[in-house]
Short mmCIF file of C-alpha atoms in Angstrom, two decimals:
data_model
loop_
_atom_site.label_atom_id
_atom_site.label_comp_id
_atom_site.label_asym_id
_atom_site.label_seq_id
_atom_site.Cartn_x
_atom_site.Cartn_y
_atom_site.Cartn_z
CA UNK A 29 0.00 0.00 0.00
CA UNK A 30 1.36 3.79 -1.11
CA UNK A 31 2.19 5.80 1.81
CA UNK A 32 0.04 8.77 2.23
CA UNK A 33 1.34 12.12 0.49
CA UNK A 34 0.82 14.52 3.54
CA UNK A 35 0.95 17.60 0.80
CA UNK A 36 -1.91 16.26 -1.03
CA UNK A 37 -3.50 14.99 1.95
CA UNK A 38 -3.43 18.85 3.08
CA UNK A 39 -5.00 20.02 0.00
CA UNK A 40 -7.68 17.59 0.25
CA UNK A 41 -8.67 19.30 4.01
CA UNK A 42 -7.79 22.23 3.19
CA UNK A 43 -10.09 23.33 0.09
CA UNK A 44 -8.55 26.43 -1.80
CA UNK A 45 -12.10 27.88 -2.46
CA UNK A 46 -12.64 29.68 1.21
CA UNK A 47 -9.66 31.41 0.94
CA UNK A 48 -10.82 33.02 -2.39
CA UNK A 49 -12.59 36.37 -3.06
CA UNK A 50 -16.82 34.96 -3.26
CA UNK A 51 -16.35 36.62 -7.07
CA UNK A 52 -13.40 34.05 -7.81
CA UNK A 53 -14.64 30.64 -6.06
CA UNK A 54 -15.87 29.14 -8.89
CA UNK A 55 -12.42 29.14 -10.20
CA UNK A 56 -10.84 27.27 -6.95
CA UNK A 57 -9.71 24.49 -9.28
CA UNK A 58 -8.06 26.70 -11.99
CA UNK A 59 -4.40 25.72 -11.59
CA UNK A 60 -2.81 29.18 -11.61
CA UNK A 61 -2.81 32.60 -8.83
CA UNK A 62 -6.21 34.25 -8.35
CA UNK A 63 -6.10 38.01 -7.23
CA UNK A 64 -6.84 38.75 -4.22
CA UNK A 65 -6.78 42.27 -3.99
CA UNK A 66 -4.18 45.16 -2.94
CA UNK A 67 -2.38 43.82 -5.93
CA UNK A 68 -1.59 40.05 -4.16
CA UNK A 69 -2.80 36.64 -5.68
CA UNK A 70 -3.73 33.00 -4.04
CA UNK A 71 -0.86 31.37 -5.56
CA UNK A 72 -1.25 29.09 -8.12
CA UNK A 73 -1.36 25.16 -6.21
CA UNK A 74 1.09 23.18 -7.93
CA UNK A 75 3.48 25.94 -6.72
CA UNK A 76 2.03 25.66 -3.08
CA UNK A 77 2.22 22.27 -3.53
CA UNK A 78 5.69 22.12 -4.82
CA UNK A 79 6.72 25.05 -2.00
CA UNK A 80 5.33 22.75 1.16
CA UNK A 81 6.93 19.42 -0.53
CA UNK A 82 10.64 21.59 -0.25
CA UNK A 83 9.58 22.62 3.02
CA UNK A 84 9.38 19.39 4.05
CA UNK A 85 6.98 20.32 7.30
CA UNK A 86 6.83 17.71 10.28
CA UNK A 87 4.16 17.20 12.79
CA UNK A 88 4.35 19.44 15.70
CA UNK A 89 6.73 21.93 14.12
CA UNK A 90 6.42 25.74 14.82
CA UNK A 91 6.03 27.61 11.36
CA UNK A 92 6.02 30.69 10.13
CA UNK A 93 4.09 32.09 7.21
CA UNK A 94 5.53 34.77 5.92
CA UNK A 95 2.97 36.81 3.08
CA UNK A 96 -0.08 34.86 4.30
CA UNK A 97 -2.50 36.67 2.25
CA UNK A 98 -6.23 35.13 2.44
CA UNK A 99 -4.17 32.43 5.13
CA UNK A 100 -4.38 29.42 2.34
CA UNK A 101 -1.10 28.55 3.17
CA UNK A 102 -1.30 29.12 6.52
CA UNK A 103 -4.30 26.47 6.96
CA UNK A 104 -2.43 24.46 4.59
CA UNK A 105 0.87 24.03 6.64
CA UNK A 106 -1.40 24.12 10.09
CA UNK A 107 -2.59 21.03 8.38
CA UNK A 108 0.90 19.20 8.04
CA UNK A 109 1.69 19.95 11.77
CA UNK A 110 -1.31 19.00 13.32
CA UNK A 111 -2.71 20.44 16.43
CA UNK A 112 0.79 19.40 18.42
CA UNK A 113 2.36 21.78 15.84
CA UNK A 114 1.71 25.78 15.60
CA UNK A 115 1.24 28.06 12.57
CA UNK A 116 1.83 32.06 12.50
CA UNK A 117 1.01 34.23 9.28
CA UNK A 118 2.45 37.72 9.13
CA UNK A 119 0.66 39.65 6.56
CA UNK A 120 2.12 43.05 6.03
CA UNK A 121 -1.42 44.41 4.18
CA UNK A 122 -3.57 45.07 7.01
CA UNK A 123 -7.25 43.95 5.23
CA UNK A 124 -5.56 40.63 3.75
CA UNK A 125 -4.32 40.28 6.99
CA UNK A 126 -8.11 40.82 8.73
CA UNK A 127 -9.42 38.40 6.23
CA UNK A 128 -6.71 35.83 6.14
CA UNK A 129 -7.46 35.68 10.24
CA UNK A 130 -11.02 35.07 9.47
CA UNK A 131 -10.24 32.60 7.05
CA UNK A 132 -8.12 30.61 8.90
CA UNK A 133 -10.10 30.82 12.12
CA UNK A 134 -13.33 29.47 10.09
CA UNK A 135 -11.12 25.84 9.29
CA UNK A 136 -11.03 24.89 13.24
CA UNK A 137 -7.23 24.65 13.38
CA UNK A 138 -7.03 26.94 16.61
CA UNK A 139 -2.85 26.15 16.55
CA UNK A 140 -2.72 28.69 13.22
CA UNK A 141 -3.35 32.27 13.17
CA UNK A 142 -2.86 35.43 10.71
CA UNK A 143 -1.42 38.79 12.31
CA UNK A 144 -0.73 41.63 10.50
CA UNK A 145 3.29 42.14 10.09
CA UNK A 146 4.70 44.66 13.07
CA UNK A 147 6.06 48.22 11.49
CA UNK A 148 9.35 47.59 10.10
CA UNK A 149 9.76 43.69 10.86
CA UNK A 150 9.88 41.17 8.08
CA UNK A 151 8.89 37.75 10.06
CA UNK A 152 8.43 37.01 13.56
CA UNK A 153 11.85 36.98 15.57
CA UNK A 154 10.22 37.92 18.41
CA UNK A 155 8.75 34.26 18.77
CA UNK A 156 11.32 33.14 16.75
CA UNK A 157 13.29 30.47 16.34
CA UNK A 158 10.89 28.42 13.64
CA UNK A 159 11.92 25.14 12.71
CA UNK A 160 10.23 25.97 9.07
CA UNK A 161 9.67 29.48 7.02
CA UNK A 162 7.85 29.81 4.39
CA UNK A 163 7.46 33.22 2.03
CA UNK A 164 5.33 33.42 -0.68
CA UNK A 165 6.62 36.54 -1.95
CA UNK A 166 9.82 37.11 -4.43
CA UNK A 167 12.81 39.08 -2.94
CA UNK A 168 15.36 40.26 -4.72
CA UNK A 169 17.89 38.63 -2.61
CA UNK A 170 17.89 36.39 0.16
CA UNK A 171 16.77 38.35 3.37
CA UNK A 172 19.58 37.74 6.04
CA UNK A 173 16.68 38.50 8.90
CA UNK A 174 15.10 35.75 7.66
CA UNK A 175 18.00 33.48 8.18
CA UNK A 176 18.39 34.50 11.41
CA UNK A 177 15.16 33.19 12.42
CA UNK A 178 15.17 29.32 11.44
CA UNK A 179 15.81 26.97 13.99
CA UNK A 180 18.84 24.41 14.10
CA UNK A 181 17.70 22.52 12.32
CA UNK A 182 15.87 24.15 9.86
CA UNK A 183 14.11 25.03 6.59
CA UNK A 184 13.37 27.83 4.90
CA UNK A 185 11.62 28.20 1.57
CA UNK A 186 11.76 31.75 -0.79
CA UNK A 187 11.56 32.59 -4.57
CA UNK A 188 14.86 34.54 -4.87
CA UNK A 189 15.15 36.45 -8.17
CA UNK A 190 12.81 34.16 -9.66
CA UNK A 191 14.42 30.73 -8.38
CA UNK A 192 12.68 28.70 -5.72
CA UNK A 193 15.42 28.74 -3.11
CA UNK A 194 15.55 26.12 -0.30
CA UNK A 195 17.62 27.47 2.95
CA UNK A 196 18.96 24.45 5.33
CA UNK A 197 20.46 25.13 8.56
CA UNK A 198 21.81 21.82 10.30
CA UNK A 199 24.82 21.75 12.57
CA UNK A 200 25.77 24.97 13.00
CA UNK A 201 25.90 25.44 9.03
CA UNK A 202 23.68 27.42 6.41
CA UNK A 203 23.27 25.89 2.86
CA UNK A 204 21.55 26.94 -0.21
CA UNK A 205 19.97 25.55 -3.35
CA UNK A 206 17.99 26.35 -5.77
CA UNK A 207 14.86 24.51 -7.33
CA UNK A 208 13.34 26.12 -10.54
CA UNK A 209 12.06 28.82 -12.03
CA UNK A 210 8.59 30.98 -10.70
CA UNK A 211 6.82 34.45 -10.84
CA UNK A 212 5.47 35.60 -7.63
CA UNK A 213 4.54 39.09 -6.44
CA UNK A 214 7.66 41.12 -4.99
CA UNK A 215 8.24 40.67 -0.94
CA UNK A 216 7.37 44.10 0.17
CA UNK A 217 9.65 45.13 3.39
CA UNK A 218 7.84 46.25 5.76
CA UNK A 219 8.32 49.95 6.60
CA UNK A 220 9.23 51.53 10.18
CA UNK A 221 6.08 53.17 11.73
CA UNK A 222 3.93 51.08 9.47
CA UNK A 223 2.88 51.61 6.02
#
């Protein structure tokens, strides 16, 4: 017998269409990014799918969600950890934010939750360290801030200049590597004082 696939076991629970605009449900199954408003998108789920697969997330883990948006991915990956685990999404658009909490509190996973991002803090290292990041936003280059807050050991997933980038810290030591090509919206930094 196959061994369960926990990412597509989270996709099965964790049904795209309530984390979509009510205009844009009926496209839940379209495999490519919805909008979402303030110029964000749902991203598109083979790329969610192939994002958590890199992240490799464990039950009971503490992960952070970094661009949760409508909180798809942040029910997604409360999901793979299970209610042993917890799940924080740092939203730095303060309506996506409101709605991605509502969203995420309507799936009964009380161990995930959406916040909107503090002024001039990209992450959480006030809680941190995480054992897994995820960001679902492109930066330009690899934030160093975010390094700083995976656990040892550690994952941490980013598109980087348009190539999915998988950070590892094990031992003491920091690794990179990089695993395709994909578009996603730019990784705003949050701004001092708030926006």
């Amino acid at each position: 017998m196959d061994a369960v696939d926990p990412v597509a076991a989270a996709f099965e629970a964790v049904r795209r269409e309530g984390f979509l605009p009510r205009r844009a449900r009926s496209r839940a199954d379209h495999d490519g990014p919805i909008l979402i408003g303030h110029g964000q998108t749902n991203s598109q789920p083979r790329t969610v799918a192939d994002m958590l697969r890199l992240l490799d997330v464990r039950p009971g883990q503490r992960v952070l969600d970094v661009g949760s948006g409508s909180g798809w991915t942040t029910a997604l990956l409360a999901h793979l950890t299970g209610p042993e685990g917890a799940v924080v999404g740092v939203e730095l658009e303060p309506d996506l934010a409101r709605w991605g909490a509502e969203n995420v509190a309507a799936v009964g996973m009380p161990w995930a939750s959406v916040r909107e991002s503090l002024p001039g803090v990209l992450g959480d290292p006030e809680h941190a360290p995480w054992d897994r990041i995820l960001v679902s936003a492109e930066a330009d280059e690899l934030p160093p801030s975010l390094v700083g807050q995976l656990a040892d050991p550690g994952r941490l997933v980013i598109p980087v200049a348009g190539t999915m980038t998988l950070v590892v810290r094990a031992g003491g030591d920091v690794s990179t590597s990089g695993h395709g090509r994909y578009r996603f919206v730019p990784l705003r930094q949050p701004r001092p004082g708030g926006s």
